[in-house]
C-alpha cells in the first residue's frame, strides 16, 4: 500500500509540474528549484551544457553561425603573394648579433639597429607592427638569416593569397568583380586612417592597451558616413570588419548586408581556432579577455553594454549604420598567428550576405 501511495504521489507531482510548465512556460528557474526543494526530493539536477564563460560563449557562437541564404558567386581577390617566415623575434635578434636595448618606433627602418629598437618598442606594448625597410641589401640579409634559422616555419603569405586560399576552400567559383564594398582593418590601420584625415580621436598617438570600443565605434561610423555609400555619394563602401586581439566589430550601412550576426561570430571563432591550430574551439586553451562592459560611443551619448557570454553578439544602431560586436576567445599559447587577420576577414565575408539590389 505504501509503495502504491509513493507511486501515486509521484504521478500527481509529475502532473502538477506538467501543468505549471504548460500554464507558465516562462516561470523562472529559481522558482522551479524552490518548488523541487520544498518537496524534499533532493537538489534539482544541474542544467546540462558548458559552465565556463568560454564554453558558454563558444556554444552560443555555434548556434548563431549559419550560412547566408544567398551564397557568393563572385569573389574579388587582389594579386599579391609572398612567403611568410615565422620564428622567435628574440632569437632572430640574437642571430643577427643584436642585444636588447631601448625601444623606439621608426616609421621607416634603415638598419638592423632600427629593427631592434622597433621590435622592442612594440613588443613592450604587446602590439604587432609593419614597417618599410629602406635598405634592400640589409633587408635581404635579415630575411636570409630568418629563413635559414633552425625551426623557422614557412607559409604562403600576402593578403590576396591568404584570402584566396580561404575562399577556395568554401566557394565553387573564383571570379573578380570590380567594385570594393568591404574593408578589413586592425587597430593600427584604423588609427592610421583617422590620424591621416583628422577624424575622430585622431589626437591619439597609439592605443593604450585594448582599443576602447566606443572610440573604435566612432571612427568606424565616421569612415562610413564620410566615405561610404549614400544617396549623394557613388562610393560602394558599405561594410567594415574591425578586428583586434580581444574583440571584433562589423559596421555596415543599413540595407546592403545581411547575416552579419553570424559573420562577426564566424570571424571571431576562426581567430581562436587558427591561432590554436584546432578544428573547433578548445575551451581549455582559450580565454575571454574582452572588456566586460563598455560604451558604444564617446562622440555622442552612447549606450553602456554589459557583456553576456550566453548572448555574445551585441548589436546597436546609429544614423543608418549597424554595429555588431563580439568578443574573441584568445588562444593562450598561439601556434600560428601569421595571416590571422586575413583569415578573419575572409571568414566574415564568407558568412555575409549581400542584398540583391547590389
CSV table of N, CA and C in Angstrom, one decimal, residues 1 12 22 39 73 102 119 161 171-172 195 203 223 256 264 296 303 342:
chain,number,residue,atom,x,y,z
A,1,UNK,N,0.8,-1.2,0.0
A,1,UNK,CA,0.0,0.0,0.0
A,1,UNK,C,0.9,1.3,0.0
A,12,UNK,N,1.0,12.3,-9.3
A,12,UNK,CA,0.4,13.6,-9.1
A,12,UNK,C,1.4,14.7,-9.2
A,22,UNK,N,3.0,24.0,-18.6
A,22,UNK,CA,2.1,24.3,-19.7
A,22,UNK,C,1.5,25.7,-19.5
A,39,UNK,N,9.6,20.1,-1.8
A,39,UNK,CA,9.0,18.7,-1.8
A,39,UNK,C,10.0,17.7,-1.2
A,73,UNK,N,28.9,34.3,-55.4
A,73,UNK,CA,29.1,33.8,-56.8
A,73,UNK,C,30.4,34.3,-57.3
A,102,UNK,N,67.1,49.9,-25.7
A,102,UNK,CA,65.9,50.7,-25.5
A,102,UNK,C,65.0,50.6,-26.8
A,119,UNK,N,61.3,46.6,-32.8
A,119,UNK,CA,60.8,45.4,-32.2
A,119,UNK,C,60.6,45.5,-30.7
A,161,UNK,N,46.7,36.1,-51.4
A,161,UNK,CA,46.9,34.6,-51.4
A,161,UNK,C,46.1,34.0,-50.3
A,171,UNK,N,34.3,28.1,-51.7
A,171,UNK,CA,33.5,28.6,-52.9
A,171,UNK,C,33.8,27.7,-54.1
A,172,UNK,N,32.8,27.6,-55.0
A,172,UNK,CA,32.9,26.9,-56.2
A,172,UNK,C,33.5,27.7,-57.3
A,195,UNK,N,44.0,59.3,-38.1
A,195,UNK,CA,45.1,60.3,-38.0
A,195,UNK,C,45.4,61.0,-39.3
A,203,UNK,N,43.8,62.5,-32.2
A,203,UNK,CA,44.9,63.0,-31.4
A,203,UNK,C,45.6,61.9,-30.7
A,223,UNK,N,34.1,56.8,-40.9
A,223,UNK,CA,34.5,56.3,-42.2
A,223,UNK,C,33.3,56.1,-43.1
A,256,UNK,N,22.2,47.0,-47.1
A,256,UNK,CA,23.1,46.4,-48.1
A,256,UNK,C,23.6,45.0,-47.7
A,264,UNK,N,30.1,38.1,-38.0
A,264,UNK,CA,31.1,38.6,-37.0
A,264,UNK,C,31.5,37.5,-36.0
A,296,UNK,N,29.2,52.4,-26.2
A,296,UNK,CA,29.1,52.3,-27.7
A,296,UNK,C,29.6,53.5,-28.4
A,303,UNK,N,25.4,54.0,-25.5
A,303,UNK,CA,24.8,53.1,-24.5
A,303,UNK,C,25.9,52.3,-23.8
A,342,UNK,N,43.8,38.1,-42.1
A,342,UNK,CA,43.2,37.8,-43.5
A,342,UNK,C,42.2,36.6,-43.4
